[in-house]
Amino acid sequence: MPAAKRIQELRETIEDANYQYHVLDNPQISDAEYDALFRELVDLEAGHPDLVTPDSPTQRVGSIASERFPAYEHARPMLSLSNAFDADELRSFDARVRKLAGSDVDYVAELKIDGLAVSLQYDRGMLQRGGTRGDGRIGEEVTPNLRTVNAIPLRLRDKNAPAFLEARGEVYLRKSDFEKLNANRERAGVPPFANPRNAASGAVRQLDPKLTAERKLSFFAYGIGNIDEVRQVQTQFEALEFLKRIGFAVNPYVTRCDDIEAVIAFCSDWETRRDSLDYEIDGVVVKVNPLAMQTKLGSVGKDPRWATAYKFKAREARTKLLDIVITVGRTGTLNPNAVLSPVPIGGVTVRNATLHNEEYIHSNDIRIGDTVVVMRAGDVIPRVVGPVLSERKDKLPVFRMPQRCPVCGADADRPEGEAMSRCTNAACPAQVLERVKHFVSRGAMDIEGIGDVMATQLTELRLVKDIADIYALTSEKLEKVPRTGEKTIANLLRNIEESKSRGLVRLLTGLGIRFVGSQTAQILADDFGSIEALEEATVDALKSSEGVGPEVASSVHLFFAQRANREMIERLRGSGVQMTAPRRRRSQTGALAGKTLVLTGTLSGMTREEAAELIAQAGGKVSGSVSKKTDYVVVGDEPGSKYSKAQQLGVAILDEAGLDKLLK
Ligand code: IVH
């Protein structure tokens, strides 16, 4: 294809994508694809400078301002950033910088927050106007909306702040707030947002500021527009210090780096750690530190030569949804799973992804045969974000959940108010298999030798029809399992025997009672001490355990009320499975005697488990949720929603040092 034709094609596709993304908040292609198209255009234009026109997407910065809001003129243009996709591209960026600068330079590395860029104008210390980036020169004026963002100061803290200041930064939505927002939307029957960035951008560009306020936006400042007028600041690092001093939130992980290798180390560190944050980051912004050097370097077109964005590997891709298959979970849930045309995402080939439940499939209008956007975030299972509607050429049928369990054929039921359909047959082989797999897993009874394959064989041969049957296995029975020799059988029986003494916590975890994971199992074991006591416990008695809410209490009660479950436990007991735990006797005199603490965020001096142990030794108790009964909430780095809950309820808040003091 001639270059001119391809350039035209790329421009149209890119402009279309810009509009979908920035104006409609409804991206149709992944960031990675966009970047690839953009790069191809940049490269082509570089080879054919005569074909560059002022209306090419390479000649503008970001989005088109929509006409719903008044225009906001930036005091200085808001620049965009060139990209670097690996360490070598960072090294070439650095080589270019040093060549033009004529000397070595130091850098500031900042997390690239995945939100929405805004600029804020302060007149004699008062917030006057705020706007989106728009095309870099003119954006949308959204002052009333930005005023609802608590992290944006309405008045600067420093009396010596300059007469006029344009601060810049990123408005974003915390992942925890995003999840709450989407849960509310699902409850209200409106489609969930695809990601926090779209939700944030939509919130800033609401016509009603009340709606903006409801979304609980956050903000990090990362630069000053009219920095040439701020005399006391000589470097980017000082600019951030200055912003902090006058009242802005600045990201705590900003790091000054002596050379590009230090920058590269920062980038690879955060590429692996990004999921530990409560906000999305999509890369690292690298800036030359001395402002004088920035001025000397200047910019090419709209991209400064003194900064670049290192982009993390994409975790989103488009592929074909070939089929939706149903698997049956441990509690009988019918889980819809996407069968995908295999696609590489961030280093692994993805073939399957979750579709959550029927509601999710319908509210996102996902249909078999669609081209879909798939996202893989860290260690979580990939999920289908939604269809690419522009790619849907034919009429595709709407997906319906089956009315019968695909494994045992029993009726499926979706109780009122629940998201999941369930198989109603407790003896359904698929459920039994999942329960067995869970029972023998590491965190539960930890029976080595019963892996997925062995568990499948045992249940398919009907040697194991419930978990108690595991302890009734004999060598005669195990000989029926194909390809199982004498030695394997002996080892297996020994491991099964050993597992009997794992104790109450592991047993409770392994039973697979709904809502009872290892933490809750620990609390129940501490407070009740035996299965018998739990069998007899009323819902109220269960609820009186700190950290056991009404949902958990009734689920535990329901479990022990079932005849089948009681019989199974009786058989476990008969086989000699240990069913008691020493009730933890709490120190009555320790520094934390009688106190309940909740931990949130990452502690720096110890793990959370270690902290819990120290607290227990001092007579205190650790609970999983904050309530009025909580005495202290210990807050580490990147705390979750427990922190805000504590603030709401007025519970005393400690940092790690505060906890240390109490323990001493
Ligand atoms: S500096 C010339 N710093 O990334 C410098 N941008 O094109 C221009 N972003 O949407 C931007 N975190 O809003 C800068 N610490 C950071 C940033 C950051 C996120 C966004 C920015 C823009 C894009 C860069």
XYZ file of C-alpha atoms and ligand atoms in Angstrom:
688
model
C 0.000 0.000 0.000
C 1.383 3.461 -0.833
C 2.475 5.416 2.237
C 0.024 8.258 1.615
C -2.934 5.870 1.617
C -1.828 4.053 4.778
C -1.172 7.382 6.531
C -4.696 8.506 5.701
C -6.138 5.218 6.938
C -4.179 5.392 10.203
C -5.241 8.981 10.822
C -8.897 8.106 10.420
C -8.680 5.067 12.669
C -6.753 6.969 15.321
C -9.091 9.963 15.261
C -12.016 7.648 15.590
C -10.402 5.907 18.551
C -9.646 9.294 20.143
C -13.244 10.305 19.876
C -14.548 7.012 21.273
C -12.139 7.149 24.150
C -12.031 10.809 25.133
C -15.400 12.154 24.180
C -17.679 9.152 24.491
C -15.735 7.478 27.312
C -16.316 4.274 25.446
C -13.023 2.934 24.106
C -13.329 0.444 21.269
C -9.698 -0.559 20.948
C -7.116 -1.436 23.577
C -4.415 0.978 24.656
C -1.809 -1.355 23.188
C -3.462 -1.329 19.791
C -3.797 2.413 19.897
C -0.124 2.759 20.733
C 0.825 0.426 17.893
C -1.246 2.378 15.353
C 0.102 5.665 16.618
C 3.673 4.434 16.390
C 3.162 3.204 12.875
C 1.859 6.645 11.912
C 4.747 8.442 13.649
C 7.240 6.206 11.835
C 5.590 6.644 8.451
C 5.441 10.405 8.852
C 9.072 10.469 9.920
C 9.954 8.806 6.615
C 7.672 11.171 4.637
C 7.878 14.592 6.277
C 6.184 16.109 3.219
C 3.007 14.206 4.086
C 2.702 15.658 7.594
C -0.316 17.941 7.867
C -1.402 20.109 10.813
C -4.523 17.990 11.302
C -2.646 14.728 11.763
C -3.261 13.143 15.173
C 0.496 13.261 15.716
C 0.262 17.056 15.722
C -2.130 17.352 18.604
C -2.155 16.390 22.219
C -4.892 14.087 23.398
C -8.545 14.752 23.102
C -11.042 16.980 21.463
C -12.835 19.228 23.911
C -16.540 18.509 23.763
C -18.902 21.410 23.399
C -20.890 20.744 26.529
C -18.501 22.722 28.716
C -17.040 26.201 28.350
C -13.501 26.390 27.012
C -10.643 26.358 29.476
C -7.451 27.945 28.261
C -4.269 26.601 29.823
C -1.778 29.204 31.065
C 0.997 27.219 29.347
C 0.313 24.377 26.904
C -0.137 20.996 28.547
C 2.360 18.820 26.743
C 1.984 15.154 25.926
C 4.650 12.503 26.247
C 6.624 10.270 23.940
C 6.646 6.616 24.940
C 9.329 4.065 25.760
C 8.371 0.395 25.786
C 11.511 -1.251 27.147
C 14.816 -0.591 28.881
C 16.667 -0.003 25.618
C 14.229 2.669 24.551
C 14.816 4.374 27.899
C 18.567 4.161 27.271
C 18.188 5.798 23.849
C 16.036 8.502 25.409
C 18.811 9.096 27.935
C 21.526 9.103 25.258
C 19.600 11.760 23.320
C 19.083 13.839 26.450
C 22.751 13.738 27.431
C 23.899 14.558 23.938
C 21.675 17.628 23.705
C 22.332 18.669 27.284
C 26.068 18.281 26.856
C 26.385 16.719 30.304
C 25.065 13.972 32.580
C 21.633 14.649 34.063
C 19.592 13.296 36.925
C 15.953 12.266 36.587
C 12.753 12.118 38.557
C 10.757 8.895 38.155
C 7.014 9.200 38.879
C 4.304 6.580 38.717
C 2.074 7.222 35.733
C -1.364 7.342 37.288
C -4.075 6.060 34.970
C -6.676 8.753 35.319
C -7.466 12.058 33.730
C -5.107 15.030 33.415
C -6.410 18.347 34.734
C -4.997 21.763 35.355
C -6.025 24.084 38.169
C -5.626 27.854 38.293
C -5.109 29.580 41.632
C -5.406 33.319 41.950
C -3.840 34.703 45.146
C -4.060 31.236 46.606
C -7.731 30.584 45.763
C -8.888 27.961 43.259
C -10.437 29.974 40.435
C -10.809 27.582 37.554
C -10.027 24.031 36.623
C -10.112 22.234 33.316
C -9.342 19.040 31.449
C -6.380 18.782 29.122
C -8.357 18.861 25.897
C -5.979 19.410 23.002
C -3.288 20.741 25.331
C -4.082 24.389 24.697
C -7.805 24.430 25.354
C -9.756 21.943 27.419
C -13.160 21.867 29.067
C -13.839 24.032 32.053
C -15.173 21.775 34.775
C -14.497 23.894 37.866
C -17.626 22.991 39.883
C -16.868 19.313 39.355
C -13.223 19.590 40.340
C -14.225 21.497 43.451
C -15.935 18.319 44.668
C -12.616 16.423 44.674
C -11.435 16.477 48.248
C -7.779 16.084 47.391
C -7.850 19.319 45.389
C -7.205 22.266 47.708
C -9.658 25.104 47.287
C -7.201 27.403 49.017
C -3.426 27.000 49.068
C -1.871 26.510 52.450
C 1.130 28.750 52.054
C 0.730 32.498 52.421
C 3.795 32.888 50.207
C 2.275 31.000 47.306
C 2.697 32.919 44.058
C -0.003 35.386 43.013
C -0.913 33.087 40.157
C -0.285 29.358 39.951
C -1.322 26.667 37.515
C -1.026 23.259 39.117
C -1.356 20.067 37.103
C -2.073 16.533 38.016
C -4.143 13.443 37.602
C -7.685 12.929 38.814
C -8.247 9.237 39.466
C -10.527 6.772 41.195
C -9.207 4.336 43.776
C -9.710 0.672 42.874
C -11.620 0.135 46.127
C -13.954 3.042 45.327
C -14.295 1.792 41.750
C -15.391 -1.624 42.956
C -17.956 -0.111 45.295
C -19.221 2.126 42.522
C -19.623 -0.799 40.148
C -21.300 -2.949 42.790
C -23.825 -0.147 43.318
C -24.361 0.176 39.601
C -24.951 -3.529 39.224
C -27.454 -3.408 42.054
C -29.177 -0.493 40.362
C -29.211 -2.392 37.080
C -26.953 0.012 35.172
C -23.940 -1.302 33.255
C -20.670 -1.294 35.210
C -17.718 0.810 34.068
C -14.924 -0.998 32.251
C -12.148 0.510 34.368
C -11.455 3.199 36.979
C -10.136 5.618 34.368
C -13.373 5.670 32.381
C -15.356 6.065 35.564
C -13.136 8.971 36.667
C -13.245 10.674 33.318
C -17.006 10.318 33.138
C -17.314 11.742 36.644
C -15.232 14.838 35.876
C -17.270 15.482 32.767
C -20.689 15.296 34.413
C -23.050 18.188 33.958
C -24.207 17.834 37.548
C -21.411 18.283 40.127
C -23.459 16.287 42.652
C -22.919 13.224 40.473
C -19.194 13.961 40.346
C -19.064 14.151 44.129
C -20.737 10.750 44.485
C -17.859 9.056 42.739
C -15.272 9.999 45.387
C -12.464 11.040 43.064
C -8.850 11.395 44.191
C -6.044 13.560 42.874
C -2.237 13.610 42.685
C -0.399 16.768 41.601
C 2.641 16.218 39.353
C 3.639 19.547 37.887
C 3.324 23.315 37.641
C 2.258 25.002 34.395
C 3.785 28.431 34.939
C 6.857 27.053 36.647
C 9.013 29.823 35.151
C 7.185 32.208 37.480
C 7.853 30.212 40.621
C 11.239 31.547 41.596
C 12.067 29.332 44.554
C 11.947 26.124 42.485
C 14.957 24.899 40.472
C 14.155 21.243 39.803
C 11.177 18.963 39.163
C 11.817 17.300 42.514
C 11.628 20.689 44.247
C 8.464 21.473 42.306
C 6.834 18.385 43.804
C 8.079 19.310 47.289
C 6.679 22.779 46.754
C 3.302 21.394 45.657
C 3.199 19.248 48.757
C 4.007 22.228 50.963
C 1.179 24.322 49.564
C -1.371 21.584 50.169
C -1.450 19.170 47.236
C -1.343 15.392 47.415
C 1.809 14.231 45.650
C 2.379 10.557 44.985
C 4.588 9.149 47.770
C 6.689 6.974 45.465
C 8.292 9.802 43.480
C 12.008 8.996 43.275
C 15.013 11.045 42.216
C 17.402 8.916 40.146
C 21.078 9.646 39.482
C 21.081 7.974 36.088
C 18.925 6.050 33.630
C 19.851 2.664 35.133
C 18.272 3.753 38.402
C 15.193 4.803 36.426
C 15.082 1.398 34.719
C 15.268 -0.354 38.080
C 12.382 1.801 39.340
C 10.322 0.904 36.252
C 10.837 -2.840 36.511
C 10.209 -2.784 40.238
C 6.844 -1.084 39.793
C 5.890 -3.178 36.791
C 5.821 -6.174 39.143
C 4.376 -4.300 42.120
C 1.626 -2.347 40.434
C -1.144 -4.536 41.804
C -0.204 -3.728 45.376
C -1.506 -0.187 44.881
C -5.097 0.880 45.380
C -5.009 2.809 42.093
C -4.169 1.859 38.528
C -0.845 2.878 37.068
C 0.049 2.192 33.451
C 3.699 3.178 33.466
C 6.345 5.512 34.808
C 6.897 9.115 33.760
C 10.581 9.988 33.544
C 11.499 13.680 33.750
C 14.842 15.460 33.546
C 15.226 16.954 37.011
C 16.905 20.396 36.577
C 14.427 22.910 35.140
C 17.202 24.813 33.390
C 18.044 21.620 31.534
C 14.391 21.094 30.606
C 14.304 24.563 29.068
C 17.509 23.885 27.185
C 16.125 20.637 25.780
C 12.801 22.144 24.711
C 10.287 20.132 22.704
C 9.681 18.585 19.297
C 6.120 19.284 18.241
C 4.000 18.615 21.303
C 6.388 16.203 23.001
C 8.979 17.590 25.385
C 12.488 16.219 24.821
C 13.041 16.215 28.587
C 10.425 13.640 29.535
C 9.096 10.316 28.376
C 6.584 7.735 29.539
C 7.726 4.173 30.105
C 4.646 2.095 29.344
C 4.013 -1.169 31.164
C 3.196 -4.194 29.047
C -0.414 -4.176 27.960
C -2.772 -6.320 29.941
C -5.648 -5.907 27.589
C -6.232 -7.386 24.179
C -8.978 -8.090 21.709
C -9.918 -11.565 20.608
C -12.856 -13.661 19.506
C -15.313 -15.129 22.004
C -15.732 -18.656 20.617
C -18.056 -20.083 23.214
C -19.397 -19.787 26.739
C -19.075 -22.960 28.826
C -20.487 -23.568 32.287
C -18.440 -25.076 35.105
C -19.893 -26.062 38.454
C -18.250 -24.685 41.607
C -17.838 -26.186 45.063
C -21.045 -24.640 46.314
C -22.895 -25.576 43.148
C -22.564 -22.213 41.435
C -22.854 -22.386 37.664
C -19.964 -20.267 36.447
C -19.966 -18.992 32.883
C -16.494 -19.069 31.334
C -15.370 -17.576 28.072
C -13.624 -19.798 25.561
C -11.400 -17.442 23.614
C -9.371 -17.618 20.497
C -5.909 -17.778 22.153
C -4.327 -14.343 22.571
C -1.101 -13.226 24.261
C -1.619 -10.716 27.071
C 1.304 -9.389 29.080
C 3.475 -12.441 28.473
C 0.967 -15.303 28.787
C -1.403 -16.880 26.320
C -4.973 -16.461 27.444
C -7.551 -19.013 26.285
C -10.205 -18.691 28.984
C -11.607 -15.821 30.970
C -14.317 -15.336 33.506
C -17.670 -13.839 32.650
C -18.760 -13.661 36.311
C -22.482 -14.330 35.974
C -25.511 -13.995 33.774
C -26.163 -10.417 34.809
C -22.637 -9.401 33.850
C -22.991 -10.993 30.431
C -26.266 -9.217 29.794
C -25.455 -5.794 31.166
C -22.303 -5.748 29.056
C -24.130 -7.228 26.077
C -21.538 -9.950 25.510
C -22.466 -12.543 22.891
C -20.856 -15.677 21.505
C -19.164 -14.738 18.228
C -18.265 -11.225 19.382
C -14.831 -9.715 19.264
C -14.238 -8.915 22.927
C -11.781 -6.934 25.024
C -10.040 -9.171 27.560
C -8.135 -7.843 30.537
C -5.616 -9.580 32.732
C -4.740 -7.683 35.893
C -1.877 -9.179 37.873
C -2.634 -12.470 39.482
C -6.378 -12.372 39.023
C -8.173 -14.494 36.456
C -8.527 -12.757 33.087
C -11.937 -11.274 32.516
C -13.934 -10.271 29.499
C -14.462 -6.525 29.723
C -16.985 -6.210 26.943
C -17.707 -6.586 23.251
C -16.298 -4.415 20.476
C -19.668 -3.506 19.046
C -18.269 -2.011 15.858
C -16.937 -5.478 15.008
C -20.310 -7.191 15.405
C -21.282 -7.806 11.800
C -24.040 -10.395 12.171
C -27.010 -10.664 14.443
C -25.867 -12.756 17.398
C -28.202 -14.513 19.818
C -28.381 -13.334 23.438
C -26.798 -15.822 25.857
C -29.041 -17.676 28.311
C -27.902 -19.629 31.350
C -28.929 -23.296 31.198
C -31.945 -24.309 33.268
C -30.247 -27.566 34.243
C -26.863 -28.361 35.725
C -24.636 -29.303 32.780
C -22.957 -32.017 34.856
C -25.719 -33.887 36.698
C -28.825 -32.608 34.960
C -30.535 -31.451 38.165
C -32.550 -28.211 38.128
C -30.567 -25.032 38.293
C -31.962 -22.314 40.507
C -31.216 -18.643 40.813
C -32.572 -17.457 44.139
C -34.131 -13.992 44.263
C -31.483 -11.309 44.736
C -28.547 -13.618 43.994
C -26.198 -13.185 41.081
C -25.341 -16.848 40.575
C -27.417 -19.763 39.379
C -26.803 -22.912 41.358
C -27.130 -26.632 40.846
C -29.677 -27.810 43.406
C -28.187 -31.291 43.834
C -25.712 -31.402 46.726
C -24.467 -34.802 45.539
C -23.705 -33.422 42.065
C -20.368 -35.009 41.075
C -19.008 -31.650 39.965
C -19.704 -30.143 43.363
C -18.240 -33.154 45.120
C -15.094 -32.894 43.034
C -14.671 -29.196 43.846
C -15.293 -29.847 47.534
C -12.704 -32.631 47.562
C -10.152 -30.463 45.762
C -10.726 -27.732 48.309
C -10.571 -30.094 51.298
C -7.192 -31.545 50.307
C -5.645 -28.203 49.286
C -2.638 -26.604 50.969
C -4.541 -24.115 53.108
C -6.917 -26.831 54.328
C -6.076 -30.491 55.136
C -3.060 -30.468 52.826
C -3.145 -34.067 51.592
C -0.252 -34.546 49.219
C -0.950 -37.004 46.422
C -4.544 -35.998 45.860
C -4.069 -33.482 43.085
C -6.638 -32.483 40.484
C -6.204 -35.704 38.490
C -6.435 -38.070 41.457
C -9.421 -36.140 42.848
C -11.185 -36.441 39.505
C -10.522 -40.176 39.332
C -11.641 -40.781 42.910
C -14.912 -38.968 42.365
C -15.555 -40.384 38.895
C -15.030 -43.939 40.154
C -17.423 -43.043 42.985
C -14.783 -44.105 45.530
C -15.251 -40.685 47.087
C -18.803 -39.379 47.224
C -18.147 -36.841 49.956
C -15.078 -35.690 51.847
C -15.536 -38.183 54.667
C -15.027 -40.966 52.113
C -11.395 -39.893 51.805
C -10.753 -41.429 55.219
C -12.488 -44.650 54.213
C -10.062 -45.278 51.340
C -8.160 -48.561 51.535
C -5.500 -50.154 49.364
C -8.138 -52.414 47.789
C -10.206 -49.424 46.786
C -7.212 -47.453 45.554
C -6.068 -50.361 43.380
C -9.074 -49.612 41.194
C -7.576 -46.264 40.224
C -5.761 -46.731 36.918
C -1.984 -46.315 36.895
C -1.690 -46.362 40.665
C 1.084 -48.602 42.005
C 1.724 -50.064 45.406
C 4.118 -47.359 46.427
C 1.795 -44.516 45.448
C -1.000 -46.168 47.393
C 1.132 -46.575 50.494
C 2.270 -42.946 50.350
C -1.236 -41.727 49.789
C -2.647 -43.663 52.725
C 0.130 -42.362 54.936
C -0.571 -38.772 53.898
C -4.278 -39.228 54.512
C -3.520 -40.629 57.964
C -1.240 -37.683 58.763
C -3.854 -35.153 57.739
C -6.138 -36.292 60.563
C -4.173 -34.232 63.050
C -4.165 -30.907 61.187
C -6.502 -29.472 63.769
C -9.762 -27.568 63.893
C -8.784 -24.474 61.916
C -7.672 -26.454 58.867
C -10.664 -28.745 59.128
C -13.097 -25.829 59.300
C -11.389 -24.219 56.335
C -11.586 -27.484 54.415
C -15.284 -28.061 54.996
C -15.934 -25.292 52.495
C -18.667 -23.571 54.459
C -19.771 -20.538 52.514
C -17.926 -17.366 53.651
C -15.599 -19.342 55.945
C -12.013 -18.952 54.775
C -8.933 -19.530 56.885
C -9.262 -16.230 58.784
C -12.842 -16.816 59.830
C -12.008 -20.446 60.618
C -9.313 -19.176 62.982
C -11.756 -16.854 64.735
C -14.371 -19.612 65.109
C -11.788 -22.078 66.393
C -10.478 -19.527 68.892
C -13.918 -18.705 70.195
C -15.632 -22.109 70.133
C -12.802 -24.588 70.433
C -14.525 -27.617 68.866
C -16.860 -28.809 66.138
C -19.364 -29.917 68.778
C -19.556 -26.402 70.180
C -20.086 -25.034 66.681
C -22.770 -27.632 65.949
C -24.658 -26.420 69.000
C -24.076 -22.699 68.512
C -27.041 -20.434 67.807
C -26.855 -17.701 65.197
C -26.647 -15.143 68.002
C -23.799 -16.971 69.699
C -21.955 -17.086 66.374
C -22.592 -13.417 65.754
C -21.117 -12.487 69.098
C -17.702 -13.515 67.758
C -15.803 -10.389 66.774
C -15.447 -10.302 62.995
C -18.337 -12.702 62.366
C -21.159 -10.800 60.748
C -24.788 -11.899 60.292
C -24.111 -13.404 56.834
C -21.271 -15.600 58.082
C -23.156 -16.563 61.230
C -26.218 -17.752 59.353
C -24.120 -19.590 56.781
C -22.275 -21.506 59.541
C -25.532 -22.232 61.313
C -27.169 -23.432 58.117
C -24.244 -25.741 57.393
C -24.421 -27.501 60.742
C -28.195 -27.696 60.604
C -28.085 -30.011 57.561
C -28.495 -33.659 58.434
C -26.178 -34.748 55.648
C -23.438 -32.481 56.955
C -23.837 -33.707 60.538
C -23.617 -37.291 59.375
C -20.543 -36.548 57.355
C -18.904 -34.913 60.363
C -19.845 -37.903 62.477
C -18.005 -40.112 59.976
C -14.978 -37.807 60.018
C -14.983 -38.061 63.799
C -15.284 -41.848 63.618
C -12.215 -41.958 61.359
C -10.209 -40.158 64.006
C -10.025 -36.694 62.457
C -9.084 -34.214 65.150
C -11.948 -31.825 65.814
C -10.799 -29.609 68.593
C -8.371 -26.758 69.058
C -7.111 -25.304 72.273
C -9.242 -22.249 72.840
C -6.734 -19.483 72.675
C -6.355 -18.181 76.160
C -5.767 -14.510 75.815
C -3.424 -12.785 78.197
C -5.572 -10.917 80.723
C -2.745 -8.624 81.706
C -1.030 -7.898 78.365
C -0.869 -4.384 77.027
C -3.754 -5.086 74.653
C -5.896 -7.275 76.925
C -9.513 -7.088 75.828
C -8.785 -4.840 72.850
C -9.867 -5.519 69.277
C -7.660 -4.315 66.436
C -8.045 -4.284 62.661
C -5.071 -4.209 60.295
C -5.132 -2.582 56.872
C -2.441 -1.803 54.302
C 1.147 -2.985 54.116
C 3.275 -2.726 57.238
C 6.960 -2.115 56.678
C 8.585 -3.752 59.719
C 6.575 -7.002 59.815
C 4.019 -9.008 57.894
C 0.386 -8.788 58.899
C 0.542 -12.342 60.248
C 3.462 -11.370 62.491
C 1.585 -8.324 63.689
C -1.465 -10.475 64.459
C 0.692 -12.865 66.464
C 2.262 -10.035 68.500
C -1.151 -8.562 69.176
C -2.484 -11.947 70.320
C 0.502 -12.359 72.625
C -0.312 -8.998 74.179
C -3.868 -10.198 74.840
C -5.491 -8.409 71.919
C -7.626 -9.768 69.166
C -7.410 -9.101 65.435
C -10.635 -8.792 63.538
C -11.217 -8.708 59.795
C -13.678 -5.842 59.739
C -14.114 -2.450 61.347
C -17.111 -1.828 63.555
C -17.994 0.413 66.457
C -16.591 -2.292 68.720
C -13.120 -1.943 67.159
C -10.625 -0.271 69.495
C -7.862 0.523 67.008
C -7.285 0.388 63.268
C -3.619 -0.038 62.363
C -2.919 1.621 59.034
C 0.036 0.658 56.840
C 0.951 1.764 53.330
C -1.839 1.822 50.777
C -4.637 1.097 53.238
C -7.936 -0.204 51.910
C -11.513 0.737 52.653
C -11.099 -0.236 56.315
C -9.224 3.012 56.757
C -12.074 5.202 55.569
C -14.550 3.100 57.541
C -12.476 3.767 60.680
C -12.510 7.480 59.944
C -16.267 7.421 59.437
C -16.882 5.597 62.692
C -14.350 7.674 64.599
C -12.284 4.617 65.582
C -8.767 5.383 66.868
C -6.209 5.109 64.075
C -2.624 3.988 64.633
C 0.358 3.852 62.342
C 2.997 1.173 62.671
C 5.019 3.205 65.163
C 1.878 3.690 67.239
C 1.293 -0.061 67.295
C 4.913 -0.666 68.329
C 4.432 1.728 71.223
C 1.284 -0.034 72.400
C 2.983 -3.420 72.198
C 5.786 -2.129 74.387
S 3.738 14.749 33.163
C 5.399 16.935 29.853
N 3.495 13.131 35.224
O 0.071 10.665 31.555
C 4.811 16.227 30.964
N 1.946 12.917 33.446
O 0.838 12.088 28.411
C 3.394 15.862 30.755
N 0.217 11.208 33.820
O -2.528 11.992 30.476
C 2.743 15.023 31.763
N 0.926 10.558 35.794
O -2.063 13.094 32.768
C 3.007 13.486 34.020
N 3.385 11.803 37.106
C 2.903 12.155 35.917
C 1.764 11.536 35.370
C 1.315 11.950 34.113
C 0.012 10.385 34.857
C -0.616 11.244 32.608
C -0.959 12.607 32.124
C -1.210 12.391 30.674
C -0.298 11.261 30.350
C 0.971 11.744 29.715
